[in-house]
CSV table of C-alpha atoms and ligand atoms in Angstrom, one decimal:
chain,number,residue,atom,x,y,z
A,25,UNK,CA,22.4,3.3,25.4
A,26,UNK,CA,21.2,1.1,22.6
A,27,UNK,CA,21.1,2.7,19.2
A,28,UNK,CA,17.7,3.4,17.6
A,29,UNK,CA,17.6,1.8,14.2
A,30,UNK,CA,13.9,2.4,13.3
A,31,UNK,CA,11.7,5.2,14.5
A,32,UNK,CA,8.3,6.4,13.4
A,33,UNK,CA,6.4,9.3,14.6
A,34,UNK,CA,2.7,9.7,14.0
A,35,UNK,CA,3.0,7.5,11.0
A,36,UNK,CA,-0.1,7.4,8.9
A,37,UNK,CA,-1.0,5.6,5.7
A,38,UNK,CA,-4.3,5.8,3.9
A,39,UNK,CA,-5.4,5.1,0.4
A,40,UNK,CA,-8.4,5.8,-1.8
A,41,UNK,CA,-9.8,2.7,-3.4
A,42,UNK,CA,-11.5,4.7,-6.1
A,43,UNK,CA,-11.2,8.4,-7.0
A,44,UNK,CA,-13.5,10.4,-4.8
A,45,UNK,CA,-14.3,7.6,-2.4
A,46,UNK,CA,-13.7,7.9,1.3
A,47,UNK,CA,-10.1,7.1,2.2
A,48,UNK,CA,-9.2,4.0,4.1
A,49,UNK,CA,-6.9,4.4,7.1
A,50,UNK,CA,-4.4,1.6,7.2
A,51,UNK,CA,-1.9,3.0,9.7
A,52,UNK,CA,-3.1,5.4,12.3
A,53,UNK,CA,-0.5,7.6,14.0
A,54,UNK,CA,2.0,4.9,14.7
A,55,UNK,CA,4.8,5.7,17.1
A,56,UNK,CA,7.4,3.0,17.1
A,57,UNK,CA,11.0,2.8,18.2
A,58,UNK,CA,13.2,-0.2,17.6
A,59,UNK,CA,16.7,-0.7,18.9
A,60,UNK,CA,19.5,-2.1,16.8
A,61,UNK,CA,19.9,-5.8,17.4
A,62,UNK,CA,16.4,-6.5,18.7
A,63,UNK,CA,14.1,-9.2,17.6
A,64,UNK,CA,10.5,-7.9,17.4
A,65,UNK,CA,7.5,-10.0,16.5
A,66,UNK,CA,4.6,-8.1,14.9
A,67,UNK,CA,1.2,-9.6,15.4
A,68,UNK,CA,-2.2,-8.6,14.2
A,69,UNK,CA,-5.3,-10.0,12.5
A,70,UNK,CA,-5.8,-9.9,8.8
A,71,UNK,CA,-5.8,-6.3,7.5
A,72,UNK,CA,-4.5,-4.7,10.6
A,73,UNK,CA,-1.7,-3.0,8.7
A,74,UNK,CA,1.3,-5.3,9.3
A,75,UNK,CA,2.4,-5.6,5.6
A,76,UNK,CA,1.9,-1.9,5.1
A,77,UNK,CA,4.2,-1.1,8.0
A,78,UNK,CA,6.8,-3.5,6.5
A,79,UNK,CA,6.5,-1.7,3.1
A,80,UNK,CA,6.9,1.7,4.7
A,81,UNK,CA,10.1,0.5,6.3
A,82,UNK,CA,11.4,-0.8,3.0
A,83,UNK,CA,10.4,2.4,1.3
A,84,UNK,CA,8.0,0.5,-1.0
A,85,UNK,CA,5.2,2.8,0.0
A,86,UNK,CA,5.3,6.5,1.1
A,87,UNK,CA,3.5,7.4,4.3
A,88,UNK,CA,0.5,9.8,3.9
A,89,UNK,CA,1.8,11.7,6.9
A,90,UNK,CA,4.2,11.4,9.9
A,91,UNK,CA,7.9,10.8,10.0
A,92,UNK,CA,10.2,7.8,9.6
A,93,UNK,CA,13.8,7.5,10.6
A,94,UNK,CA,16.0,4.6,9.5
A,95,UNK,CA,19.6,4.3,10.7
A,96,UNK,CA,19.2,7.7,12.4
A,97,UNK,CA,18.3,9.5,9.1
A,98,UNK,CA,14.9,10.9,8.5
A,99,UNK,CA,13.5,9.5,5.3
A,100,UNK,CA,12.4,12.2,2.8
A,101,UNK,CA,11.8,11.0,-0.7
A,102,UNK,CA,11.8,14.6,-2.0
A,103,UNK,CA,15.2,15.7,-0.7
A,104,UNK,CA,17.0,12.3,-0.8
A,105,UNK,CA,18.7,11.2,-4.0
A,106,UNK,CA,17.8,7.9,-5.7
A,107,UNK,CA,21.2,6.5,-4.6
A,108,UNK,CA,20.5,7.3,-1.0
A,109,UNK,CA,17.1,5.8,-1.1
A,110,UNK,CA,18.4,2.7,-2.9
A,111,UNK,CA,21.1,2.3,-0.2
A,112,UNK,CA,18.5,2.4,2.5
A,113,UNK,CA,16.4,-0.2,0.8
A,114,UNK,CA,19.5,-2.5,0.6
A,115,UNK,CA,20.0,-2.1,4.3
A,116,UNK,CA,16.4,-3.2,5.0
A,117,UNK,CA,15.9,-6.7,3.6
A,118,UNK,CA,12.4,-8.2,3.1
A,119,UNK,CA,11.5,-11.8,3.1
A,120,UNK,CA,8.0,-12.6,1.9
A,121,UNK,CA,5.5,-15.5,2.3
A,122,UNK,CA,5.9,-17.5,-0.9
A,123,UNK,CA,9.5,-18.7,-1.5
A,124,UNK,CA,8.6,-19.6,-5.1
A,125,UNK,CA,8.0,-15.9,-5.9
A,126,UNK,CA,11.4,-14.9,-4.5
A,127,UNK,CA,13.7,-17.2,-6.4
A,128,UNK,CA,14.8,-16.0,-9.8
A,129,UNK,CA,17.6,-18.4,-11.0
A,130,UNK,CA,17.7,-22.0,-11.9
A,131,UNK,CA,20.7,-22.8,-9.7
A,132,UNK,CA,20.7,-22.0,-5.9
A,133,UNK,CA,24.1,-20.2,-5.8
A,134,UNK,CA,23.1,-18.1,-8.9
A,135,UNK,CA,20.0,-17.1,-7.1
A,136,UNK,CA,21.9,-15.9,-4.1
A,137,UNK,CA,24.3,-14.0,-6.3
A,138,UNK,CA,21.6,-12.2,-8.1
A,139,UNK,CA,21.2,-9.3,-5.6
A,140,UNK,CA,24.9,-8.5,-5.2
A,141,UNK,CA,25.4,-8.8,-9.0
A,142,UNK,CA,22.6,-6.3,-9.5
A,143,UNK,CA,24.2,-3.7,-7.3
A,144,UNK,CA,27.6,-4.1,-8.9
A,145,UNK,CA,29.5,-6.0,-6.3
A,146,UNK,CA,33.0,-7.3,-7.4
A,147,UNK,CA,32.9,-11.0,-8.6
A,148,UNK,CA,35.3,-12.2,-6.0
A,149,UNK,CA,33.4,-10.5,-3.3
A,150,UNK,CA,30.1,-12.0,-4.7
A,151,UNK,CA,31.7,-15.5,-4.4
A,152,UNK,CA,32.6,-14.8,-0.8
A,153,UNK,CA,29.2,-13.4,0.1
A,154,UNK,CA,27.3,-16.3,-1.6
A,155,UNK,CA,29.4,-18.9,0.2
A,156,UNK,CA,28.9,-17.1,3.5
A,157,UNK,CA,25.2,-16.6,3.1
A,158,UNK,CA,24.6,-20.2,2.1
A,159,UNK,CA,26.7,-21.3,5.1
A,160,UNK,CA,24.6,-19.1,7.4
A,161,UNK,CA,21.3,-20.6,6.3
A,162,UNK,CA,22.8,-24.2,6.2
A,163,UNK,CA,22.4,-24.6,2.5
A,164,UNK,CA,26.0,-25.0,1.4
A,165,UNK,CA,25.4,-28.6,0.2
A,166,UNK,CA,22.7,-27.4,-2.1
A,167,UNK,CA,24.7,-24.6,-3.9
A,168,UNK,CA,24.6,-26.4,-7.3
A,169,UNK,CA,21.1,-27.7,-7.0
A,170,UNK,CA,18.0,-26.4,-8.7
A,171,UNK,CA,15.6,-24.6,-6.4
A,172,UNK,CA,12.8,-26.8,-7.8
A,173,UNK,CA,14.3,-29.8,-6.0
A,174,UNK,CA,14.1,-28.2,-2.6
A,175,UNK,CA,11.5,-28.3,0.1
A,176,UNK,CA,9.6,-25.2,1.0
A,177,UNK,CA,11.7,-24.5,4.1
A,178,UNK,CA,14.9,-25.0,2.0
A,179,UNK,CA,13.6,-22.6,-0.7
A,180,UNK,CA,12.8,-20.0,2.0
A,181,UNK,CA,16.3,-20.4,3.4
A,182,UNK,CA,17.8,-19.8,-0.1
A,183,UNK,CA,15.6,-16.7,-0.4
A,184,UNK,CA,17.0,-15.5,3.0
A,185,UNK,CA,20.6,-16.2,1.7
A,186,UNK,CA,19.8,-14.0,-1.3
A,187,UNK,CA,18.9,-11.1,1.1
A,188,UNK,CA,21.9,-11.8,3.3
A,189,UNK,CA,24.2,-11.4,0.3
A,190,UNK,CA,23.1,-7.8,0.3
A,191,UNK,CA,24.3,-7.4,3.9
A,192,UNK,CA,21.2,-5.9,5.3
A,193,UNK,CA,21.1,-4.5,8.9
A,194,UNK,CA,17.4,-5.0,9.3
A,195,UNK,CA,15.4,-7.9,7.9
A,196,UNK,CA,11.6,-7.8,7.8
A,197,UNK,CA,10.0,-11.3,7.6
A,198,UNK,CA,6.4,-10.9,6.3
A,199,UNK,CA,4.8,-14.2,7.3
A,200,UNK,CA,7.8,-16.1,5.9
A,201,UNK,CA,6.8,-19.3,7.6
A,202,UNK,CA,3.1,-19.2,6.7
A,203,UNK,CA,3.3,-21.5,3.7
A,204,UNK,CA,5.7,-24.0,5.2
A,205,UNK,CA,5.2,-27.4,6.9
A,206,UNK,CA,6.2,-27.7,10.6
A,207,UNK,CA,9.7,-28.8,9.7
A,208,UNK,CA,10.2,-25.9,7.2
A,209,UNK,CA,8.8,-23.5,9.8
A,210,UNK,CA,11.3,-24.7,12.4
A,211,UNK,CA,14.2,-24.4,9.9
A,212,UNK,CA,13.3,-20.9,9.0
A,213,UNK,CA,12.7,-19.8,12.6
A,214,UNK,CA,16.0,-21.3,13.7
A,215,UNK,CA,17.7,-19.3,10.9
A,216,UNK,CA,16.0,-16.1,11.9
A,217,UNK,CA,17.0,-16.6,15.5
A,218,UNK,CA,20.6,-17.3,14.5
A,219,UNK,CA,20.8,-14.2,12.3
A,220,UNK,CA,19.7,-12.1,15.3
A,221,UNK,CA,21.9,-13.8,17.9
A,222,UNK,CA,25.1,-14.4,15.9
A,223,UNK,CA,25.0,-11.6,13.3
A,224,UNK,CA,23.2,-9.0,15.4
A,225,UNK,CA,20.7,-8.4,12.6
A,226,UNK,CA,17.7,-6.4,13.7
A,227,UNK,CA,14.6,-8.6,13.1
A,228,UNK,CA,11.0,-7.6,12.5
A,229,UNK,CA,9.0,-10.8,12.2
A,230,UNK,CA,5.4,-10.5,11.1
A,231,UNK,CA,3.6,-13.7,12.0
A,232,UNK,CA,0.2,-15.3,12.6
A,233,UNK,CA,1.6,-18.0,14.9
A,234,UNK,CA,1.6,-17.0,18.5
A,235,UNK,CA,4.1,-19.7,19.4
A,236,UNK,CA,6.6,-18.1,17.0
A,237,UNK,CA,6.3,-14.8,18.9
A,238,UNK,CA,7.4,-16.2,22.2
A,239,UNK,CA,11.0,-16.3,20.8
A,240,UNK,CA,11.1,-12.6,20.3
A,241,UNK,CA,12.5,-10.0,22.7
A,242,UNK,CA,9.5,-7.9,22.1
A,243,UNK,CA,6.0,-8.3,20.7
A,244,UNK,CA,3.9,-5.6,19.1
A,245,UNK,CA,0.2,-6.1,18.5
A,246,UNK,CA,-1.4,-4.1,15.7
A,247,UNK,CA,-5.2,-3.7,15.5
A,248,UNK,CA,-6.8,-1.5,12.9
A,249,UNK,CA,-3.6,0.4,12.2
A,250,UNK,CA,-2.7,1.1,15.8
A,251,UNK,CA,-0.2,-0.5,18.2
A,252,UNK,CA,-2.5,-1.8,21.0
A,253,UNK,CA,0.1,-3.9,22.9
A,254,UNK,CA,3.9,-3.6,23.1
A,255,UNK,CA,6.1,-5.5,25.5
A,256,UNK,CA,8.0,-8.7,26.2
A,257,UNK,CA,6.1,-11.8,25.0
A,258,UNK,CA,5.1,-12.6,28.6
A,259,UNK,CA,3.9,-9.0,29.3
A,260,UNK,CA,1.8,-9.0,26.1
A,261,UNK,CA,0.3,-12.5,26.5
A,262,UNK,CA,-0.6,-11.8,30.1
A,263,UNK,CA,-3.2,-9.4,28.7
A,264,UNK,CA,-5.4,-12.3,27.5
A,265,UNK,CA,-8.5,-10.3,27.0
A,266,UNK,CA,-6.8,-7.4,25.2
A,267,UNK,CA,-5.0,-9.9,22.9
A,268,UNK,CA,-8.4,-11.5,22.1
A,269,UNK,CA,-10.0,-8.1,21.6
A,270,UNK,CA,-7.3,-7.5,18.9
A,271,UNK,CA,-8.7,-10.7,17.1
A,272,UNK,CA,-5.8,-12.9,18.2
A,273,UNK,CA,-5.3,-15.9,20.5
A,274,UNK,CA,-2.6,-16.2,23.2
A,275,UNK,CA,-0.3,-19.2,22.9
A,276,UNK,CA,-2.2,-22.5,23.7
A,277,UNK,CA,-0.4,-23.1,26.9
A,278,UNK,CA,-1.1,-19.6,28.1
A,279,UNK,CA,-4.8,-20.1,27.2
A,280,UNK,CA,-5.0,-23.4,29.1
A,281,UNK,CA,-3.4,-22.1,32.3
A,282,UNK,CA,-5.6,-18.9,32.0
A,283,UNK,CA,-8.7,-21.1,31.9
A,284,UNK,CA,-7.5,-23.1,34.9
A,285,UNK,CA,-7.2,-19.8,36.7
A,286,UNK,CA,-3.5,-20.2,37.4
A,287,UNK,CA,-1.5,-17.1,38.2
A,288,UNK,CA,1.6,-16.1,36.2
A,289,UNK,CA,1.8,-16.2,32.4
A,290,UNK,CA,3.5,-19.4,31.2
A,291,UNK,CA,4.4,-19.0,27.6
A,292,UNK,CA,6.4,-22.2,26.9
A,293,UNK,CA,5.3,-25.8,27.3
A,294,UNK,CA,7.9,-26.3,30.1
A,295,UNK,CA,6.5,-23.3,32.1
A,296,UNK,CA,3.0,-24.6,31.5
A,297,UNK,CA,3.9,-28.1,32.7
A,298,UNK,CA,5.4,-26.6,35.9
A,299,UNK,CA,2.3,-24.5,36.6
A,300,UNK,CA,0.0,-27.5,36.2
A,301,UNK,CA,2.2,-29.7,38.3
A,302,UNK,CA,2.2,-27.1,41.0
A,303,UNK,CA,-1.6,-27.0,40.8
A,304,UNK,CA,-1.9,-30.8,41.2
A,305,UNK,CA,0.6,-30.9,44.1
A,306,UNK,CA,-1.3,-28.2,45.8
A,307,UNK,CA,-4.6,-30.1,45.5
A,308,UNK,CA,-3.1,-33.3,46.7
A,309,UNK,CA,-1.7,-31.5,49.7
A,310,UNK,CA,-5.1,-30.1,50.5
A,311,UNK,CA,-6.9,-33.5,50.3
B,167,ATP,N1,-2.4,-0.3,-2.0
B,167,ATP,C1,-3.6,-0.8,-1.5
B,167,ATP,N2,-4.7,-0.7,-2.2
B,167,ATP,C2,-5.8,-1.2,-1.6
B,167,ATP,N3,-5.9,-1.7,-0.4
B,167,ATP,C3,-4.8,-1.7,0.4
B,167,ATP,C4,-3.6,-1.3,-0.1
B,167,ATP,N4,-2.7,-1.5,0.8
B,167,ATP,C5,-3.3,-2.0,1.9
B,167,ATP,N5,-4.6,-2.2,1.6
B,167,ATP,C6,-5.7,-2.6,2.6
B,167,ATP,O1,-5.2,-2.1,3.8
B,167,ATP,C7,-5.5,-3.0,4.9
B,167,ATP,C8,-4.2,-3.4,5.6
B,167,ATP,O2,-3.4,-4.2,4.7
B,167,ATP,P1,-2.1,-4.9,5.2
B,167,ATP,O3,-1.7,-5.8,4.0
B,167,ATP,O4,-1.1,-4.0,5.7
B,167,ATP,O5,-2.6,-5.9,6.3
B,167,ATP,P2,-2.0,-7.1,7.0
B,167,ATP,O6,-2.0,-6.9,8.5
B,167,ATP,O7,-0.6,-7.4,6.4
B,167,ATP,O8,-3.0,-8.3,6.7
B,167,ATP,P3,-2.7,-9.9,6.4
B,167,ATP,O9,-2.6,-10.5,7.8
B,167,ATP,O10,-3.9,-10.3,5.7
B,167,ATP,O11,-1.4,-10.0,5.6
B,167,ATP,C9,-6.2,-4.2,4.2
B,167,ATP,O12,-7.6,-3.9,4.4
B,167,ATP,C10,-5.8,-4.1,2.8
B,167,ATP,O13,-6.8,-4.6,2.0
B,168,MG,MG1,0.2,-9.0,5.4
């Protein structure tokens, strides 16, 4: 049996914009279980609650009600010590959208060392972690460079290395490819996939790009603070109308074959090509 690494039960989050005003519900009774080592894509239109969920898991915001377990422990900010809470935050890394806001030092390797230095890791161990993290994200050659000289994708990989140096077990990527060009997106996506496959890191990847979600083991669709779809990418994208109702599109190839009335749910270009080829062959045989 796989180990449950994240669990939420009836998780709610609401806030009051102004004192006395009606409260806005951001997360509505969310039940979510994530297994260690899985790669979960989180989709949802603007304001559906994705970043709020990420912040709850990183203990940046406190749920209004409901329960959260991380690493098998129920989170309770009242009974847990600051050290315990800090340790859980370390084990859940967060990578945000804008790489420029996440880099703090003027030299790449110093930037990666910043996190472990802050938590008092031994200097020799810091060296080891920095080298390893830069290697993992393919940025070893840039260790002595200034982050300003890097492309967006490279900067984002340095930001990821900075998180890796803290040895997290879960990493939440909150639209970490949104500001990158296609090449930067690919670099970062490849890095995310590698972390999951080779290091066994549990990944929650919030994204607006449907074609990024097809790489995940599992896709969750949020709509207005609720989980409305949850399954493998193929299962989720086979519900074309439900995906649309949640304000999203299915991947382009799925859309095309859906419009052509083809059965099955192709989610990759290859599968789409096969389905269309079969359609053409079929027609030729009938003529
Ligand atoms: N602390 C807060 N104060 C005011 N409004 C908030 C706060 N936190 C969240 N919201 C609102 O809650 C809703 C959900 O926000 P959230 O950032 O979780 O959405 P999201 O799915 O990440 O959206 P996006 O795709 O735009 O990043 C939005 O309407 C947002 O404006
Ligand atoms: Mg967001």
